[in-house]
Amino acid sequence: MEIPPLLIQFGGSIIAILAIYLLARAMGLGTTPKLTDEAAVQHAANEVKDGFSPVRIAIARGGAAALARDVDGQIMVIKRHGNQFVGRVLTRSAKVCEVVDAIEIDPRETQFGTVRLSIVDPGYWADAINRL
Amino acid sequence: MPDFSPTQYAVPFFVIAVLIEMVWSRLRAPDAYEPMDTLVSLCLGLGSTAAGALFGGFALYVFIAAYEYRLFDFGAEWWSVWWAWPLCFVLDDLKYYWVHRAGHRIRWMWAAHVNHHSSQHYNLSTALRQTWTGSFTFGILFALPLILLGFHPAMIAIAGGFNLIYQFWIHTEAIDRMPRWFEAVMNTPSHHRVHHATNPRYLDRNYAGVFIIWDKMFGTFEAERTDEPIRYGIIKQLGSFNLIWSVFHEWIGMVGDIVQSPWRHKLSYLLREPGWSHDGSRETSDTIRARWIARRSSTNPVADRNPIAADHEAA
Ligand SMILES: [Zn+2]
Ligand SMILES: [Zn+2]
């Protein structure tokens, strides 16, 4: 049986793509940024929603995620995605649950995923999110 | 009839250029690349060529049919009319400007174009994030005037191929500014970075393909400013590296909105700008920019009139 040349080309392209991906990893491209202080969270929050200015912030241990609340009571969850940060302003459909030493927040947004935050005052945030 | 696809020959150069930029990134800007992001971008590029081969036939059929109704005839040996080539290239670039502008201002078109913008990075691999679903929009209609003018579909396809190749190299942060005269006429890395930005100032600007003059002519030009660092991507960043989601998320969202909305608003969810909603609960690039302008002038009334004062706004 003869393999159609287009299929060979397609297969070759997939192999080349994987090789570039593995090379990028081997070269150590892409750092692991951390939310180290409130200014960093403020910056990230303003990138998620222009003009969002937090009045209360909780940074997860390790700096991979954070919660921010503005004066209107809007709550934003921020998570690391690759070497960038992404976030969502939570709506009423967001789900929150307290686990051993952290809270898990599911903004109920397709493909965004659940964010786990190990923070000092999980109760405050869980309450606030449940009251949205 | 010449059977020639310029993009196919360009692929090895694309790969080499990406590798060179990866080395640059390693030495100078480690955040310019993220391996997973690059993987998704490259897969989008490959998938786009496959989708083009599978679904491009319909457009070709329409073009060949429309060619029968051409107003001017370049003759049986149309490819030997040398001046038709540069003319076709410039007019095709004008066509590109309007297709691209529609791609940002009409949600149906945006559903197909968004995956070019959904990376939070801006590097040469981003250039390869081409659409899979362009055949399912009315983008082909924009080429009809050229065909009716008498340009053969193959000539337009070749011009479009070179247009796409040109746009590859401008997807980089490694080049700051080109010489002044070049920046004035041509689309450049600096101009196109603005196009990929989500900063309110930069939203829906610089639609150009090859010549930036179209944006200047039609009022959509915005220069990159050194005091406003760019953040790349889309208003609602995906937060996921799922390839299939990055291809279809806007289609899924749009169809969902059309199904759920009242009858008199259904068409608006198809044809109005991305982010439009019948109850005003969402944000469009216009509302985001308006709020940003209002905030800026309330916090610093001088900033709008005095660009020097604006430099210190962040402090
Ligand atoms: Zn675009
Ligand atoms: Zn682009």
Tab-separated table of C-alpha atoms and ligand atoms in Angstrom:
chain	number	residue	atom	x	y	z
A	1	MET	CA	0.000	0.000	0.000
A	2	GLU	CA	1.211	3.456	-0.856
A	3	ILE	CA	0.868	6.288	1.623
A	4	PRO	CA	-0.482	9.471	0.000
A	5	PRO	CA	2.217	12.186	-0.139
A	6	LEU	CA	-0.054	14.719	1.572
A	7	LEU	CA	-0.315	12.415	4.573
A	8	ILE	CA	3.476	12.031	4.701
A	9	GLN	CA	3.777	15.813	4.608
A	10	PHE	CA	1.252	16.144	7.419
A	11	GLY	CA	3.004	13.521	9.548
A	12	GLY	CA	6.371	15.154	8.934
A	13	SER	CA	4.966	18.509	9.980
A	14	ILE	CA	3.648	17.061	13.253
A	15	ILE	CA	7.066	15.590	14.025
A	16	ALA	CA	8.737	18.936	13.245
A	17	ILE	CA	6.248	20.773	15.479
A	18	LEU	CA	6.893	18.406	18.387
A	19	ALA	CA	10.642	18.791	17.865
A	20	ILE	CA	10.362	22.589	18.085
A	21	TYR	CA	8.224	22.283	21.224
A	22	LEU	CA	10.736	19.942	22.880
A	23	LEU	CA	13.590	22.217	21.854
A	24	ALA	CA	11.822	25.235	23.372
A	25	ARG	CA	11.480	23.283	26.616
A	26	ALA	CA	15.054	22.079	26.524
A	27	MET	CA	16.226	25.651	26.005
A	28	GLY	CA	14.375	26.629	29.164
A	29	LEU	CA	12.175	29.187	27.436
A	30	GLY	CA	9.305	30.561	29.473
A	31	THR	CA	9.875	31.501	33.096
A	32	THR	CA	7.620	30.904	36.100
A	33	PRO	CA	6.391	34.320	37.236
A	34	LYS	CA	5.147	34.827	40.788
A	35	LEU	CA	2.699	37.223	42.366
A	36	THR	CA	5.024	38.377	45.110
A	37	ASP	CA	3.237	41.452	46.453
A	38	GLU	CA	0.060	43.495	46.205
A	39	ALA	CA	1.475	45.672	43.457
A	40	ALA	CA	1.981	42.595	41.296
A	41	VAL	CA	-1.625	41.516	41.884
A	42	GLN	CA	-2.880	45.018	41.148
A	43	HIS	CA	-0.975	44.994	37.893
A	44	ALA	CA	-2.310	41.581	36.898
A	45	ALA	CA	-5.878	42.502	37.897
A	46	ASN	CA	-5.766	45.630	35.809
A	47	GLU	CA	-4.659	43.534	32.855
A	48	VAL	CA	-7.593	41.162	33.325
A	49	LYS	CA	-10.054	44.018	33.519
A	50	ASP	CA	-8.949	47.509	32.659
A	51	GLY	CA	-9.607	49.831	35.576
A	52	PHE	CA	-10.095	47.089	38.196
A	53	SER	CA	-8.584	48.456	41.382
A	54	PRO	CA	-8.465	46.030	44.306
A	55	VAL	CA	-9.143	47.150	47.862
A	56	ARG	CA	-8.459	43.740	49.356
A	57	ILE	CA	-6.040	41.120	48.089
A	58	ALA	CA	-5.112	37.582	49.045
A	59	ILE	CA	-2.064	35.973	47.498
A	60	ALA	CA	-1.848	32.209	47.456
A	61	ARG	CA	1.209	30.623	49.020
A	62	GLY	CA	3.748	30.154	46.238
A	63	GLY	CA	2.450	33.176	44.312
A	64	ALA	CA	0.773	31.217	41.534
A	65	ALA	CA	-2.699	32.636	42.168
A	66	ALA	CA	-4.507	35.437	43.932
A	67	LEU	CA	-7.889	36.891	44.792
A	68	ALA	CA	-8.747	40.542	44.527
A	69	ARG	CA	-11.843	42.452	45.568
A	70	ASP	CA	-12.729	45.952	44.471
A	71	VAL	CA	-14.766	48.649	46.181
A	72	ASP	CA	-17.952	47.519	44.416
A	73	GLY	CA	-17.579	44.012	45.842
A	74	GLN	CA	-16.515	42.428	42.574
A	75	ILE	CA	-14.144	39.524	43.120
A	76	MET	CA	-11.509	38.454	40.665
A	77	VAL	CA	-9.544	35.226	40.692
A	78	ILE	CA	-6.139	35.282	39.047
A	79	LYS	CA	-4.063	32.255	38.124
A	80	ARG	CA	-0.789	31.599	36.396
A	81	HIS	CA	-1.155	30.322	32.863
A	82	GLY	CA	2.100	29.387	31.170
A	83	ASN	CA	4.379	32.307	31.932
A	84	GLN	CA	1.524	34.802	32.043
A	85	PHE	CA	-1.405	35.496	34.356
A	86	VAL	CA	-5.077	35.212	33.496
A	87	GLY	CA	-8.160	35.924	35.545
A	88	ARG	CA	-11.893	36.127	35.717
A	89	VAL	CA	-14.283	38.383	37.551
A	90	LEU	CA	-16.444	35.863	39.405
A	91	THR	CA	-20.161	35.694	38.830
A	92	ARG	CA	-22.959	34.197	40.846
A	93	SER	CA	-22.433	30.832	39.198
A	94	ALA	CA	-18.888	30.530	40.584
A	95	LYS	CA	-18.377	27.621	42.954
A	96	VAL	CA	-16.127	27.743	45.978
A	97	CYS	CA	-15.223	25.052	48.448
A	98	GLU	CA	-12.933	25.053	51.466
A	99	VAL	CA	-10.460	22.197	51.609
A	100	VAL	CA	-7.909	21.352	54.299
A	101	ASP	CA	-5.659	24.398	54.087
A	102	ALA	CA	-6.968	26.167	51.023
A	103	ILE	CA	-9.987	27.079	48.978
A	104	GLU	CA	-10.846	25.880	45.509
A	105	ILE	CA	-12.628	28.217	43.160
A	106	ASP	CA	-14.332	27.175	39.978
A	107	PRO	CA	-15.408	30.268	38.003
A	108	ARG	CA	-17.580	27.958	35.868
A	109	GLU	CA	-15.961	29.118	32.685
A	110	THR	CA	-15.281	26.541	30.009
A	111	GLN	CA	-11.669	25.373	29.940
A	112	PHE	CA	-10.577	27.899	32.576
A	113	GLY	CA	-10.388	25.266	35.256
A	114	THR	CA	-10.477	25.277	39.034
A	115	VAL	CA	-8.035	27.467	40.934
A	116	ARG	CA	-6.683	26.246	44.265
A	117	LEU	CA	-5.416	28.899	46.644
A	118	SER	CA	-3.699	28.363	49.940
A	119	ILE	CA	-4.460	31.654	51.709
A	120	VAL	CA	-4.583	32.986	55.271
A	121	ASP	CA	-8.269	33.908	55.476
A	122	PRO	CA	-10.104	31.370	53.304
A	123	GLY	CA	-13.350	31.805	55.245
A	124	TYR	CA	-13.651	35.475	54.400
A	125	TRP	CA	-13.225	34.832	50.697
A	126	ALA	CA	-15.475	31.771	50.576
A	127	ASP	CA	-18.221	33.806	52.273
A	128	ALA	CA	-17.750	36.727	49.956
A	129	ILE	CA	-17.897	34.528	46.877
A	130	ASN	CA	-20.978	32.695	48.130
A	131	ARG	CA	-22.712	36.023	48.690
A	132	LEU	CA	-22.125	37.229	45.108
B	1	MET	CA	-1.599	28.825	-15.940
B	2	PRO	CA	1.092	29.007	-13.272
B	3	ASP	CA	0.559	26.464	-10.530
B	4	PHE	CA	2.532	27.989	-7.683
B	5	SER	CA	1.897	28.390	-3.973
B	6	PRO	CA	4.446	30.782	-2.443
B	7	THR	CA	3.594	29.958	1.179
B	8	GLN	CA	4.557	26.313	0.693
B	9	TYR	CA	8.103	27.279	-0.276
B	10	ALA	CA	8.305	29.701	2.644
B	11	VAL	CA	7.660	27.119	5.376
B	12	PRO	CA	11.328	26.035	5.792
B	13	PHE	CA	12.278	29.707	6.202
B	14	PHE	CA	9.521	30.147	8.781
B	15	VAL	CA	10.951	27.245	10.783
B	16	ILE	CA	14.513	28.559	10.618
B	17	ALA	CA	13.374	32.058	11.620
B	18	VAL	CA	11.425	30.683	14.604
B	19	LEU	CA	14.530	28.767	15.735
B	20	ILE	CA	16.672	31.898	15.444
B	21	GLU	CA	14.119	33.906	17.419
B	22	MET	CA	14.054	31.200	20.081
B	23	VAL	CA	17.810	31.643	20.511
B	24	TRP	CA	17.288	35.404	20.738
B	25	SER	CA	14.580	34.816	23.340
B	26	ARG	CA	16.904	32.564	25.355
B	27	LEU	CA	19.580	35.259	25.419
B	28	ARG	CA	17.548	38.449	25.651
B	29	ALA	CA	13.876	37.884	26.465
B	30	PRO	CA	13.132	34.552	28.165
B	31	ASP	CA	9.443	35.458	28.490
B	32	ALA	CA	8.923	35.952	24.775
B	33	TYR	CA	8.344	32.222	24.329
B	34	GLU	CA	6.304	29.694	26.265
B	35	PRO	CA	6.703	26.145	24.932
B	36	MET	CA	3.024	25.169	25.280
B	37	ASP	CA	1.917	28.383	23.618
B	38	THR	CA	4.308	27.751	20.730
B	39	LEU	CA	3.031	24.193	20.393
B	40	VAL	CA	-0.563	25.433	20.104
B	41	SER	CA	0.425	28.144	17.605
B	42	LEU	CA	2.261	25.695	15.353
B	43	CYS	CA	-0.635	23.216	15.473
B	44	LEU	CA	-3.021	26.022	14.522
B	45	GLY	CA	-0.775	26.761	11.539
B	46	LEU	CA	-0.691	23.171	10.369
B	47	GLY	CA	-4.419	22.676	10.948
B	48	SER	CA	-5.128	25.811	8.964
B	49	THR	CA	-3.400	24.450	5.856
B	50	ALA	CA	-5.323	21.181	6.242
B	51	ALA	CA	-8.623	23.058	6.652
B	52	GLY	CA	-7.776	25.162	3.606
B	53	ALA	CA	-7.187	22.028	1.534
B	54	LEU	CA	-10.441	20.485	2.757
B	55	PHE	CA	-12.793	23.475	2.552
B	56	GLY	CA	-11.053	25.914	0.198
B	57	GLY	CA	-12.615	24.285	-2.849
B	58	PHE	CA	-15.884	26.141	-2.439
B	59	ALA	CA	-14.198	29.549	-2.579
B	60	LEU	CA	-12.233	28.489	-5.654
B	61	TYR	CA	-15.438	27.376	-7.347
B	62	VAL	CA	-17.121	30.727	-6.610
B	63	PHE	CA	-14.083	32.652	-7.859
B	64	ILE	CA	-13.820	30.749	-11.132
B	65	ALA	CA	-17.548	31.201	-11.705
B	66	ALA	CA	-17.316	34.948	-10.955
B	67	TYR	CA	-14.300	35.323	-13.261
B	68	GLU	CA	-16.628	34.637	-16.209
B	69	TYR	CA	-18.313	37.972	-15.485
B	70	ARG	CA	-15.122	40.072	-15.463
B	71	LEU	CA	-15.298	43.635	-16.754
B	72	PHE	CA	-11.760	43.780	-18.140
B	73	ASP	CA	-9.895	41.008	-19.835
B	74	PHE	CA	-6.139	40.608	-19.506
B	75	GLY	CA	-6.238	37.979	-22.253
B	76	ALA	CA	-5.546	34.253	-22.300
B	77	GLU	CA	-1.972	34.918	-21.189
B	78	TRP	CA	-3.019	37.172	-18.331
B	79	TRP	CA	0.072	36.251	-16.316
B	80	SER	CA	2.324	37.878	-18.922
B	81	VAL	CA	0.821	41.337	-18.293
B	82	TRP	CA	3.604	42.421	-15.938
B	83	TRP	CA	1.963	45.525	-14.481
B	84	ALA	CA	-1.113	43.561	-13.470
B	85	TRP	CA	0.970	41.801	-10.781
B	86	PRO	CA	1.965	44.790	-8.629
B	87	LEU	CA	-1.473	46.310	-9.177
B	88	CYS	CA	-3.119	43.097	-8.041
B	89	PHE	CA	-0.813	42.949	-5.010
B	90	VAL	CA	-1.712	46.467	-3.867
B	91	LEU	CA	-5.444	46.004	-4.453
B	92	ASP	CA	-5.357	42.618	-2.729
B	93	ASP	CA	-3.724	44.319	0.257
B	94	LEU	CA	-6.536	46.885	0.282
B	95	LYS	CA	-8.951	43.962	0.206
B	96	TYR	CA	-7.026	42.391	3.106
B	97	TYR	CA	-7.443	45.558	5.158
B	98	TRP	CA	-11.229	45.402	4.846
B	99	VAL	CA	-11.511	41.639	5.393
B	100	HIS	CA	-9.342	42.039	8.461
B	101	ARG	CA	-11.332	45.012	9.749
B	102	ALA	CA	-14.537	43.016	9.300
B	103	GLY	CA	-12.738	40.181	11.100
B	104	HIS	CA	-12.555	42.358	14.198
B	105	ARG	CA	-15.855	44.196	13.981
B	106	ILE	CA	-18.291	41.450	12.961
B	107	ARG	CA	-18.599	38.599	15.417
B	108	TRP	CA	-19.159	35.957	12.734
B	109	MET	CA	-15.847	36.913	11.147
B	110	TRP	CA	-14.155	37.321	14.543
B	111	ALA	CA	-15.156	33.763	15.440
B	112	ALA	CA	-12.805	32.634	12.667
B	113	HIS	CA	-10.060	35.218	13.216
B	114	VAL	CA	-9.835	35.194	17.028
B	115	ASN	CA	-7.416	32.285	17.166
B	116	HIS	CA	-4.771	34.473	15.514
B	117	HIS	CA	-5.046	36.725	18.576
B	118	SER	CA	-5.635	34.350	21.465
B	119	SER	CA	-1.957	33.953	22.381
B	120	GLN	CA	-0.648	36.101	25.225
B	121	HIS	CA	2.709	36.076	23.460
B	122	TYR	CA	3.958	37.833	20.397
B	123	ASN	CA	6.656	36.024	18.509
B	124	LEU	CA	7.193	34.507	15.074
B	125	SER	CA	5.250	31.401	16.041
B	126	THR	CA	2.240	33.654	16.722
B	127	ALA	CA	2.227	34.518	13.008
B	128	LEU	CA	1.413	30.901	12.215
B	129	ARG	CA	-1.794	30.951	14.264
B	130	GLN	CA	-3.983	30.993	11.169
B	131	THR	CA	-7.689	30.266	11.064
B	132	TRP	CA	-9.279	26.862	10.470
B	133	THR	CA	-12.761	28.186	9.942
B	134	GLY	CA	-12.322	31.070	7.499
B	135	SER	CA	-14.228	29.126	4.829
B	136	PHE	CA	-17.308	29.323	7.031
B	137	THR	CA	-17.490	33.116	6.941
B	138	PHE	CA	-18.362	35.483	4.108
B	139	GLY	CA	-14.732	36.619	3.822
B	140	ILE	CA	-14.528	35.392	0.235
B	141	LEU	CA	-16.999	38.080	-0.867
B	142	PHE	CA	-14.312	40.722	-0.350
B	143	ALA	CA	-12.295	39.256	-3.220
B	144	LEU	CA	-15.139	39.451	-5.724
B	145	PRO	CA	-14.474	43.075	-6.804
B	146	LEU	CA	-10.918	42.095	-7.783
B	147	ILE	CA	-12.151	39.139	-9.777
B	148	LEU	CA	-14.815	41.215	-11.489
B	149	LEU	CA	-12.105	43.731	-12.398
B	150	GLY	CA	-10.468	40.905	-14.343
B	151	PHE	CA	-7.722	39.657	-12.023
B	152	HIS	CA	-7.487	35.895	-12.355
B	153	PRO	CA	-8.195	33.954	-9.116
B	154	ALA	CA	-4.746	32.358	-9.354
B	155	MET	CA	-3.083	35.774	-9.530
B	156	ILE	CA	-5.039	36.897	-6.458
B	157	ALA	CA	-4.106	33.696	-4.633
B	158	ILE	CA	-0.408	34.243	-5.373
B	159	ALA	CA	-0.615	37.902	-4.312
B	160	GLY	CA	-2.378	36.780	-1.125
B	161	GLY	CA	0.357	34.206	-0.521
B	162	PHE	CA	3.083	36.836	-0.696
B	163	ASN	CA	0.974	39.076	1.538
B	164	LEU	CA	0.847	36.336	4.171
B	165	ILE	CA	4.590	35.722	3.872
B	166	TYR	CA	5.250	39.421	4.392
B	167	GLN	CA	3.172	39.385	7.558
B	168	PHE	CA	5.242	36.591	9.073
B	169	TRP	CA	8.322	38.605	9.989
B	170	ILE	CA	6.416	41.449	11.663
B	171	HIS	CA	5.300	39.136	14.491
B	172	THR	CA	8.309	39.782	16.669
B	173	GLU	CA	9.473	41.811	19.637
B	174	ALA	CA	13.082	41.390	18.543
B	175	ILE	CA	12.830	44.361	16.173
B	176	ASP	CA	12.044	47.697	17.786
B	177	ARG	CA	11.583	50.202	14.948
B	178	MET	CA	12.412	50.144	11.281
B	179	PRO	CA	13.766	53.234	9.492
B	180	ARG	CA	11.343	56.178	9.542
B	181	TRP	CA	10.388	56.056	5.859
B	182	PHE	CA	9.669	52.333	6.166
B	183	GLU	CA	7.467	52.770	9.247
B	184	ALA	CA	5.561	55.469	7.372
B	185	VAL	CA	4.504	53.257	4.470
B	186	MET	CA	4.853	49.624	5.467
B	187	ASN	CA	3.317	47.478	8.169
B	188	THR	CA	6.080	46.758	10.700
B	189	PRO	CA	6.646	44.801	13.924
B	190	SER	CA	5.883	47.991	15.864
B	191	HIS	CA	2.582	48.685	14.072
B	192	HIS	CA	1.428	45.086	14.268
B	193	ARG	CA	2.302	44.743	17.976
B	194	VAL	CA	-0.314	47.453	18.475
B	195	HIS	CA	-2.787	45.329	16.528
B	196	HIS	CA	-2.236	42.360	18.858
B	197	ALA	CA	-2.567	44.453	22.025
B	198	THR	CA	-5.483	44.488	24.453
B	199	ASN	CA	-4.597	47.871	25.989
B	200	PRO	CA	-7.674	50.106	25.569
B	201	ARG	CA	-5.603	52.600	23.600
B	202	TYR	CA	-4.632	49.977	21.056
B	203	LEU	CA	-7.887	48.013	20.639
B	204	ASP	CA	-9.066	47.539	17.049
B	205	ARG	CA	-6.214	49.433	15.475
B	206	ASN	CA	-3.732	48.767	12.651
B	207	TYR	CA	-5.584	46.263	10.477
B	208	ALA	CA	-3.021	46.552	7.694
B	209	GLY	CA	-1.460	43.581	5.956
B	210	VAL	CA	1.531	44.949	4.038
B	211	PHE	CA	0.931	48.706	3.671
B	212	ILE	CA	0.110	50.683	6.832
B	213	ILE	CA	-1.221	53.508	4.668
B	214	TRP	CA	-4.719	51.955	4.644
B	215	ASP	CA	-5.040	52.475	8.407
B	216	LYS	CA	-3.891	56.049	8.026
B	217	MET	CA	-6.390	56.572	5.182
B	218	PHE	CA	-9.345	55.009	6.963
B	219	GLY	CA	-8.693	56.343	10.466
B	220	THR	CA	-7.643	53.195	12.317
B	221	PHE	CA	-3.934	53.907	12.777
B	222	GLU	CA	-2.346	54.044	16.213
B	223	ALA	CA	1.400	54.361	16.762
B	224	GLU	CA	3.146	52.226	19.356
B	225	ARG	CA	4.227	54.274	22.363
B	226	THR	CA	7.284	53.555	24.438
B	227	ASP	CA	5.449	54.637	27.607
B	228	GLU	CA	2.664	52.105	27.183
B	229	PRO	CA	3.930	48.536	27.365
B	230	ILE	CA	1.785	46.165	25.342
B	231	ARG	CA	-0.133	43.255	26.750
B	232	TYR	CA	-0.996	40.735	24.085
B	233	GLY	CA	-3.995	38.562	23.474
B	234	ILE	CA	-7.745	39.002	23.706
B	235	ILE	CA	-9.977	40.790	26.223
B	236	LYS	CA	-11.032	37.514	27.811
B	237	GLN	CA	-7.800	35.509	27.772
B	238	LEU	CA	-8.450	31.816	27.299
B	239	GLY	CA	-6.478	30.560	30.286
B	240	SER	CA	-6.156	27.239	28.488
B	241	PHE	CA	-3.814	25.630	25.979
B	242	ASN	CA	-6.552	23.383	24.608
B	243	LEU	CA	-6.104	23.443	20.827
B	244	ILE	CA	-9.692	22.575	19.929
B	245	TRP	CA	-11.085	25.150	22.359
B	246	SER	CA	-8.853	27.829	20.868
B	247	VAL	CA	-10.263	27.048	17.418
B	248	PHE	CA	-13.939	26.881	18.304
B	249	HIS	CA	-14.563	28.869	21.530
B	250	GLU	CA	-15.981	31.944	19.821
B	251	TRP	CA	-18.128	29.871	17.459
B	252	ILE	CA	-19.526	28.008	20.466
B	253	GLY	CA	-20.140	31.241	22.383
B	254	MET	CA	-21.787	32.896	19.392
B	255	VAL	CA	-24.099	30.009	18.573
B	256	GLY	CA	-25.032	29.783	22.262
B	257	ASP	CA	-25.925	33.486	22.313
B	258	ILE	CA	-27.970	33.210	19.119
B	259	VAL	CA	-29.904	30.238	20.483
B	260	GLN	CA	-30.583	31.853	23.866
B	261	SER	CA	-31.396	35.423	22.819
B	262	PRO	CA	-34.810	36.816	21.845
B	263	TRP	CA	-35.611	36.602	18.137
B	264	ARG	CA	-35.112	40.244	17.317
B	265	HIS	CA	-31.569	40.163	18.683
B	266	LYS	CA	-30.352	36.930	17.100
B	267	LEU	CA	-28.958	38.526	13.959
B	268	SER	CA	-27.094	41.117	16.025
B	269	TYR	CA	-25.187	38.361	17.806
B	270	LEU	CA	-24.004	37.250	14.376
B	271	LEU	CA	-23.284	40.562	12.715
B	272	ARG	CA	-22.513	43.100	15.426
B	273	GLU	CA	-19.140	43.649	17.038
B	274	PRO	CA	-17.614	41.067	19.409
B	275	GLY	CA	-18.727	41.677	22.982
B	276	TRP	CA	-22.011	43.268	21.972
B	277	SER	CA	-24.996	42.075	24.010
B	278	HIS	CA	-28.660	43.018	23.799
B	279	ASP	CA	-28.822	43.896	27.500
B	280	GLY	CA	-25.530	45.793	27.529
B	281	SER	CA	-24.091	43.402	30.106
B	282	ARG	CA	-20.836	42.830	28.222
B	283	GLU	CA	-18.004	44.943	26.984
B	284	THR	CA	-16.958	45.803	23.466
B	285	SER	CA	-13.699	47.427	22.487
B	286	ASP	CA	-15.609	50.716	22.151
B	287	THR	CA	-17.029	50.631	25.683
B	288	ILE	CA	-13.651	49.629	27.111
B	289	ARG	CA	-11.914	52.464	25.320
B	290	ALA	CA	-14.612	54.970	26.361
B	291	ARG	CA	-14.276	53.975	30.031
B	292	TRP	CA	-10.504	54.204	29.821
B	293	ILE	CA	-10.678	57.688	28.304
B	294	ALA	CA	-13.158	58.802	30.970
B	295	ARG	CA	-10.967	57.445	33.754
B	296	ARG	CA	-7.842	59.029	32.337
B	297	SER	CA	-9.367	62.451	32.014
B	298	SER	CA	-10.856	62.280	35.525
B	299	THR	CA	-7.604	61.209	37.197
B	300	ASN	CA	-5.418	63.509	35.155
B	301	PRO	CA	-7.232	66.116	33.104
B	302	VAL	CA	-3.996	67.374	31.594
B	303	ALA	CA	-2.969	63.959	30.284
B	304	ASP	CA	-5.168	64.035	27.235
B	305	ARG	CA	-3.897	67.355	26.049
B	306	ASN	CA	-0.307	66.964	27.089
B	307	PRO	CA	1.500	63.780	26.100
B	308	ILE	CA	4.487	64.664	28.312
B	309	ALA	CA	2.273	64.737	31.393
B	310	ALA	CA	0.845	61.383	30.372
B	311	ASP	CA	4.331	59.912	30.648
B	312	HIS	CA	4.201	60.357	34.401
B	313	GLU	CA	0.670	59.162	34.888
B	314	ALA	CA	1.693	55.778	36.227
B	315	ALA	CA	3.962	57.213	38.901
C	1	ZN	ZN	-6.413	40.742	13.628
C	2	ZN	ZN	-0.899	39.140	13.556
